[in-house]
Coordinates of C-alpha atoms in Angstrom, one line a residue:
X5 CA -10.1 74.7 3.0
X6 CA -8.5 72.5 0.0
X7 CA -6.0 71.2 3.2
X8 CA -9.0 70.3 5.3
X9 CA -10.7 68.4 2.8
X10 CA -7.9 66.4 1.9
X11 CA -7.2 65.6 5.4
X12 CA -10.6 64.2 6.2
X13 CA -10.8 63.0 3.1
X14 CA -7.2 60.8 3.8
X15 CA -9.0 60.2 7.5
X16 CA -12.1 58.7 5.8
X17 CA -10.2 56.6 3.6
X18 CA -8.2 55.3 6.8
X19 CA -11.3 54.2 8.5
X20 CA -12.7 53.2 5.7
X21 CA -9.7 50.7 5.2
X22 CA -9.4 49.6 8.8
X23 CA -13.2 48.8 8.5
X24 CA -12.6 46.4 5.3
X25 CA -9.4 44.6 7.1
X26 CA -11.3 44.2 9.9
X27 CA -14.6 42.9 8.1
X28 CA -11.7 40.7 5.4
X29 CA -10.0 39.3 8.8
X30 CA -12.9 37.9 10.3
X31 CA -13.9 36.4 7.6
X32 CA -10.6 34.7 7.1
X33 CA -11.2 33.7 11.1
X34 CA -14.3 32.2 10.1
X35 CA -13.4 30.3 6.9
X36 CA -9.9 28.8 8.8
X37 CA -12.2 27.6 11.8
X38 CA -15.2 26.0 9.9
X39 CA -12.5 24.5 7.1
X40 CA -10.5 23.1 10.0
X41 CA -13.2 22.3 12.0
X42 CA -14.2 20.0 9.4
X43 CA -11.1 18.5 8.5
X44 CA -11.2 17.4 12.4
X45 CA -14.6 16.0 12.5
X46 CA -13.5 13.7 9.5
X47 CA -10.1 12.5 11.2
X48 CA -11.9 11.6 14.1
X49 CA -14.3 9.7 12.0
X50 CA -11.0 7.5 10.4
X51 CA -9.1 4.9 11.6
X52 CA -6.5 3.1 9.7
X53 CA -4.0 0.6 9.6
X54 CA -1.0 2.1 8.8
X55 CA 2.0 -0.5 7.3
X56 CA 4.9 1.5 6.0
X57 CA 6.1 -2.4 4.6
X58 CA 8.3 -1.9 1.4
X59 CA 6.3 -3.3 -1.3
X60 CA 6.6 -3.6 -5.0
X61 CA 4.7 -1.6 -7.1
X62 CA 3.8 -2.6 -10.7
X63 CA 1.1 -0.9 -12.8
X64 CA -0.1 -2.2 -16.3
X65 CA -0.2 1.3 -18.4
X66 CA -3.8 1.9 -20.3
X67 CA -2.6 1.0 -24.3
X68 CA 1.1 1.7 -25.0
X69 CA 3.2 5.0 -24.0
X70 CA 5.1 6.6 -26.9
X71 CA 8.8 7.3 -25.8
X72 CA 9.8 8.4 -28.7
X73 CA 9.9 8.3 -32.7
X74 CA 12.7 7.1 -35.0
X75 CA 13.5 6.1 -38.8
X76 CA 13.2 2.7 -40.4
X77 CA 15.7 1.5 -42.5
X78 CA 13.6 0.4 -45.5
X79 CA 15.0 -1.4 -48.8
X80 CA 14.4 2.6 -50.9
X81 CA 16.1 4.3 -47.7
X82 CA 15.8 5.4 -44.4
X83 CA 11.8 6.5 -43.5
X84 CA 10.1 8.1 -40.4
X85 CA 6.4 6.9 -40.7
X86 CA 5.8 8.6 -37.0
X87 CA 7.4 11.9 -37.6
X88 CA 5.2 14.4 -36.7
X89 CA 2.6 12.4 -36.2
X90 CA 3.0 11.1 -32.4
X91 CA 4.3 12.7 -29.7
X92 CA 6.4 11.5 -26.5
X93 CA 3.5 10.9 -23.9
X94 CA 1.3 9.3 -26.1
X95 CA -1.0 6.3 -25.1
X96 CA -1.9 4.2 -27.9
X97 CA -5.2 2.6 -27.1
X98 CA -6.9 1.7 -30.3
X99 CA -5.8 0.1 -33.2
X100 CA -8.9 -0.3 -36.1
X101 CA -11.2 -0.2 -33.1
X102 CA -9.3 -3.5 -31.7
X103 CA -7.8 -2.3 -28.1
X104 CA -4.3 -2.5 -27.6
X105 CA -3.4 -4.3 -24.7
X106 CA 0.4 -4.3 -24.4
X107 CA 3.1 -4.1 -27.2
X108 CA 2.8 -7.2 -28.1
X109 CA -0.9 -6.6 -29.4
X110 CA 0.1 -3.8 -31.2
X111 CA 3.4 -5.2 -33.1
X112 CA 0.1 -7.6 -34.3
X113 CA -1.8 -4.9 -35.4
X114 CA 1.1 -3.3 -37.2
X115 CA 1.9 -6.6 -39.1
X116 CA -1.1 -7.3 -39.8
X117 CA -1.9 -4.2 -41.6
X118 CA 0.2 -5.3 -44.3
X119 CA 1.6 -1.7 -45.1
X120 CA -1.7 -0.8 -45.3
X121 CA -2.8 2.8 -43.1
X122 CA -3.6 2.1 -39.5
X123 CA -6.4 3.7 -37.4
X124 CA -5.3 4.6 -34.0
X125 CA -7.1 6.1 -30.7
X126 CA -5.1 7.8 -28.8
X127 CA -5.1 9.4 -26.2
X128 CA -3.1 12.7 -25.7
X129 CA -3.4 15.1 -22.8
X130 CA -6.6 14.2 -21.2
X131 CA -8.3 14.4 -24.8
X132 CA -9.3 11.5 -27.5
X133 CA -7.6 11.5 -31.1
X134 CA -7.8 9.9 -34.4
X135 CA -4.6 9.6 -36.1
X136 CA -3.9 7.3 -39.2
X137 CA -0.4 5.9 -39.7
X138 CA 0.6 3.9 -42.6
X139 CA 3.7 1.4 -41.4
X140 CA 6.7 0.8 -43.8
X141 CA 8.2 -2.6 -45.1
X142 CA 11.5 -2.2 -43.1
X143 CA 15.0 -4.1 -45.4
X144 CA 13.8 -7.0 -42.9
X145 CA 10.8 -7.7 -44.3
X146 CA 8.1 -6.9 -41.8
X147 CA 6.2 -3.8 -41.2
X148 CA 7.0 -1.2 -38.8
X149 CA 6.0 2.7 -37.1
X150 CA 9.3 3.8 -36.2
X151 CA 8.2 4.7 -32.2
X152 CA 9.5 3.5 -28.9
X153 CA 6.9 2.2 -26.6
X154 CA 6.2 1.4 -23.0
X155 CA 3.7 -0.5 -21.5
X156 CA 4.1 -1.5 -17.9
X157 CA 6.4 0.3 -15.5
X158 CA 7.5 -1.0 -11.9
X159 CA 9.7 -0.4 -8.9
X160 CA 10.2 -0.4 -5.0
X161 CA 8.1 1.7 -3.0
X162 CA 6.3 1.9 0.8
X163 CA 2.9 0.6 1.4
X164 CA 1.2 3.7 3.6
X165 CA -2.1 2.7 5.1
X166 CA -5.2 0.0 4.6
X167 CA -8.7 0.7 5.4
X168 CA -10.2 -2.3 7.0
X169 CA -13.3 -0.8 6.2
X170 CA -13.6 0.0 2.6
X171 CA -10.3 -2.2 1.7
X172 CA -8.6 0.5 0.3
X173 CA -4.8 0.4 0.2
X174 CA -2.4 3.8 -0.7
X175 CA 1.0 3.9 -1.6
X176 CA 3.9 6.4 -2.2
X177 CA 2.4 9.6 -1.1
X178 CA 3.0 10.6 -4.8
X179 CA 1.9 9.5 -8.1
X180 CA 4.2 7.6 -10.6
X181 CA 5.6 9.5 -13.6
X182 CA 7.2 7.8 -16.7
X183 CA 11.1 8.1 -16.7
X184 CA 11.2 9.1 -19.7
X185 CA 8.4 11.3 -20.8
X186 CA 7.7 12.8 -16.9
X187 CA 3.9 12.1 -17.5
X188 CA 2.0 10.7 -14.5
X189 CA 1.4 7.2 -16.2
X190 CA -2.2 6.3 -16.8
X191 CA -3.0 3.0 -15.8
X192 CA -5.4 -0.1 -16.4
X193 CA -4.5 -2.2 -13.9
X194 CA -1.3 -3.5 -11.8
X195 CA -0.1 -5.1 -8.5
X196 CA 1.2 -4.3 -4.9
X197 CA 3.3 -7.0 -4.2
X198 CA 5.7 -7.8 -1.3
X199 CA 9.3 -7.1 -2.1
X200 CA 12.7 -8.6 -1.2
X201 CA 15.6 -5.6 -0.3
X202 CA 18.5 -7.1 -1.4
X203 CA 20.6 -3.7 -1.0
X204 CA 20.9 0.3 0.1
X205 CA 22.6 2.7 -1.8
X206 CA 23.3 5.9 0.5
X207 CA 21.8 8.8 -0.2
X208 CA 24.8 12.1 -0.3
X209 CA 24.0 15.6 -1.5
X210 CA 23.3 15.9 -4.5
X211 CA 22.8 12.1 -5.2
X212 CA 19.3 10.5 -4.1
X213 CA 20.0 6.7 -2.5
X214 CA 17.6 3.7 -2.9
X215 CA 16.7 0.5 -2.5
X216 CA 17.5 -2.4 -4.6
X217 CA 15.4 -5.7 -4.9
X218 CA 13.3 -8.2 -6.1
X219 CA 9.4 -8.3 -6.3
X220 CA 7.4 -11.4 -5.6
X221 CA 4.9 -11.6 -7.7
X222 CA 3.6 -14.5 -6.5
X223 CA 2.8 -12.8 -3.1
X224 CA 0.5 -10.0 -3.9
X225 CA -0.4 -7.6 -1.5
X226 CA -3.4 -6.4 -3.5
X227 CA -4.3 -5.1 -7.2
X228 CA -3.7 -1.5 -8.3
X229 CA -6.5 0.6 -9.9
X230 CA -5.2 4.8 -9.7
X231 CA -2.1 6.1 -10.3
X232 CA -2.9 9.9 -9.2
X233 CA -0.9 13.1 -8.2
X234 CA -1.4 11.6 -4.5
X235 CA -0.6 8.0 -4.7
X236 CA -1.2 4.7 -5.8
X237 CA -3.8 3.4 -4.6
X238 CA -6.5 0.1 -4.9
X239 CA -8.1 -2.9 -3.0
X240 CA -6.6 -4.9 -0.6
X241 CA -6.2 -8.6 0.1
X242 CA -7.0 -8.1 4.0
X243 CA -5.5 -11.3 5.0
X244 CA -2.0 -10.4 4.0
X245 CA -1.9 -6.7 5.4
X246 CA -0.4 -6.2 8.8
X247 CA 0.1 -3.3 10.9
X248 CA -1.5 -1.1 13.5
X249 CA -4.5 1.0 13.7
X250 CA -4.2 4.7 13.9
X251 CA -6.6 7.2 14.3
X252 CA -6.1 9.7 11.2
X253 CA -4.6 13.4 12.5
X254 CA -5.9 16.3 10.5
X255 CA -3.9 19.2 9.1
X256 CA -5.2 21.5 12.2
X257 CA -3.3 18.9 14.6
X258 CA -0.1 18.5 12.5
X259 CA 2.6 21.1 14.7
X260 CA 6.5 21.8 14.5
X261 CA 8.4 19.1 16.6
X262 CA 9.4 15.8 17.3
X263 CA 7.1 13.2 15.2
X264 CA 8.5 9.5 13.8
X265 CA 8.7 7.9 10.8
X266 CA 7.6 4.2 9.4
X267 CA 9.8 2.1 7.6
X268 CA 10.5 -1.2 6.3
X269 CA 14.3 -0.3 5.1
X270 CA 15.6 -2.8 7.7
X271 CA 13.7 -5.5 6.2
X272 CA 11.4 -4.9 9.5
X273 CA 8.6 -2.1 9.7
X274 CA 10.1 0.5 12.2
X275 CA 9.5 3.3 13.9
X276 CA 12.6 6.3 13.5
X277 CA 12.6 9.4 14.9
X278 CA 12.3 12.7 12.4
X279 CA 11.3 16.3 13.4
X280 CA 8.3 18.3 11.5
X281 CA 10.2 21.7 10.5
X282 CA 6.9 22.9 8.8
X283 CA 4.0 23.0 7.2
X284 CA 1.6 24.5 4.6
X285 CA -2.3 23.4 4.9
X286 CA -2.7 25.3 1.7
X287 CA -0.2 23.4 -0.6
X288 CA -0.5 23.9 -4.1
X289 CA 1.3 21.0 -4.5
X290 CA -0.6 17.9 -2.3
X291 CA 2.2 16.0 -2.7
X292 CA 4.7 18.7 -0.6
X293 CA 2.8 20.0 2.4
X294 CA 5.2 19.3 5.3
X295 CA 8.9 19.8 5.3
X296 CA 10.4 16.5 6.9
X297 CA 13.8 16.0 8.7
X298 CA 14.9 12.6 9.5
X299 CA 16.8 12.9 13.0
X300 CA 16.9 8.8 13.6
X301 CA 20.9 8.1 13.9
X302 CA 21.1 4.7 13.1
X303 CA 18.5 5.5 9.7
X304 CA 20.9 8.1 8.8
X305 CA 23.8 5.4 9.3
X306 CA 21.9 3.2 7.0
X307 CA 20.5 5.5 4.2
X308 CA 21.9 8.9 4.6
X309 CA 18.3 10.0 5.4
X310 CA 15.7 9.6 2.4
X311 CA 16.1 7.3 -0.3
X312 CA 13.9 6.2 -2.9
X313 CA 11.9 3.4 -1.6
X314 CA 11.3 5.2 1.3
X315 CA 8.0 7.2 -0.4
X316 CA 4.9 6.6 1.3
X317 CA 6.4 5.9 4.7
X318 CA 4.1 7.0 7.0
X319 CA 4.2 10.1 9.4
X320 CA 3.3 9.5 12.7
X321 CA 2.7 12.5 15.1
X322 CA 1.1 12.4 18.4
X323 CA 0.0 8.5 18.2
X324 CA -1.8 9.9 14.9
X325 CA -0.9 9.3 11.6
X326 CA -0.5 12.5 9.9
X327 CA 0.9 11.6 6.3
X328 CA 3.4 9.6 4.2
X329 CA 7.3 10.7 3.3
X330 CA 7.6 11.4 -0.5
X331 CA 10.7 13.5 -2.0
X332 CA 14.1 14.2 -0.7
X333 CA 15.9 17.4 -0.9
X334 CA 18.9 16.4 -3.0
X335 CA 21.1 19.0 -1.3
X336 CA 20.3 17.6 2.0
X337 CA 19.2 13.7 2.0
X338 CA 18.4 14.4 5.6
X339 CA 15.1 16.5 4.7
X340 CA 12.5 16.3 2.5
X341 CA 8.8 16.6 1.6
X342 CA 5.6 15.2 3.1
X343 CA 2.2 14.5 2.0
X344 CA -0.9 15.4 4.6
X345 CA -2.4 11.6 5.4
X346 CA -6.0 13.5 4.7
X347 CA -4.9 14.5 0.8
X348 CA -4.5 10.6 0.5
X349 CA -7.6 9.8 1.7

């Protein structure tokens, strides 16, 4: 009798589980369908011109980054007035309620406070602080922190898309991070300008390549007001963006195959052939959805595959576009990562 219960018992339990993975996979059917569904209906929706011009990026930081803190070499010995008090990844945005703008404004601040103690905003990791910092009189004479600070960062990168209709540009497929700190910069302003390539350093394994060149500020593309884990992005100056309309693909479209690339490397947008080798509509990471392989001979002749520079140059699959190139695998300069045109958007 004790065998025959636990055998219906261990039957019940069967059904019972078939009946939940059953009930679990239809669900999942219905979820994938209606979240797909409507990430269709809103490509169709979207048309944009798609550029993949290499531009120059530069954003105005909001305050000043802190890179770092030092001592001062003051007349009674070597001080640290900053030890301990401010941290790498700092923005400095407030000093006695006057904002800083750039380091100029706050080597003002610091002089003017005539040793006395300083009132700072700052902000530091999404949240608002209050920190007072008296300066010391350095053997020079003036008044100093003892911190390393940043306040504007800039470099080459590839214009993805503009929307005619809202005037929106995007750029980089990927946010930009301070070199030092590796803290997505927080920005108040900047410009997209065009850029002059002046050379190409190869990519090899284990070596990223890039561009080198010039940027024109004096030929601005259009003004930049996000910096965010998906790009760089703000409003256009139509008249001087030029490219060709695509109709957006969705992740449900995006498949493993042939696709092509957009790129101004040449000092010409062009199209190069690259293969999808996969993709993951469920990134945790928005910036690394598709698995890129550049294929194009004469782009491998040229760059070794993916250089820096190259991020934001947009995917085209299909006669859609489909997303924007933004890391290279360092072992294989060939291949790298991809950004889904929608996570842009």
């Amino acid at each position: 009798m004790l065998c025959r219960f636990f055998l219906l018992k261990k039957g019940f339990k069967k059904r019972i589980f078939l009946f939940l993975f059953i009930i679990v996979s239809v669900l999942g059917a219905v979820y994938t369908e209606s979240y797909f569904s409507v990430s269709a209906a809103y490509a169709d929706r979207r048309e944009l011109m798609v550029s993949g011009e290499v531009v120059g990026v530069k954003i105005d930081m909001d305050g000043v980054m802190v890179l770092g803190v030092g001592s001062v070499a003051c007349s009674g010995g070597s001080k640290e007035p900053s030890a301990g008090v401010f941290k790498a990844g700092d923005y400095l945005l407030y000093a006695n309620d006057e904002k800083i703008e750039n380091k100029e404004g706050l080597m003002k601040a610091v002089e003017e406070s005539s040793g006395e103690e300083i009132a700072f905003g700052v902000l530091r990791g999404g949240k608002e602080l209050n920190i007072n910092v008296p300066p010391c009189l350095s053997a020079e004479g003036d008044y100093k922190l003892g911190i390393w600070v940043r306040d504007s960062t800039q470099g080459l990168g590839t214009l993805t898309f503009y929307d005619p209709e809202s005037q929106r540009i995007g750029a980089l497929g990927h946010g930009i991070t301070d070199v030092d700190t590796g803290k997505l910069a927080s920005v108040s302003g900047g410009e997209i300008c065009r850029a002059n390539i002046g050379a190409i350093v190869k990519g090899k394994k284990g070596t990223a390549g890039e561009m080198l060149g010039d940027i024109d500020f004096n030929d601005k593309l259009g003004t930049v007001e996000e910096n965010v884990k998906a790009g760089v992005f703000g409003t256009a100056q139509s008249n001087k963006i030029s490219g060709k309309m695509y109709p957006v693909g969705s992740k449900n479209e995006i498949r493993i195959g042939e696709a092509e690339i957009l790129s101004g490397v040449s000092g010409e947008v062009r199209e190069y052939s690259a293969v999808i080798e996969g993709f993951n509509p469920f990134s945790g990471d928005s910036s690394k959805c598709m698995v890129i392989k550049i294929t194009d001979e004469e782009l491998i002749s040229k760059t070794g595959g993916i250089i820096q520079g190259m991020s934001g140059s947009p995917i085209i699959q299909d006669g859609k576009i489909i997303g924007a190139v933004t890391h290279v695998f360092l072992n294989n300069p060939q291949k790298g990562y991809g950004i889904f045109i929608e996570n842009m958007l």
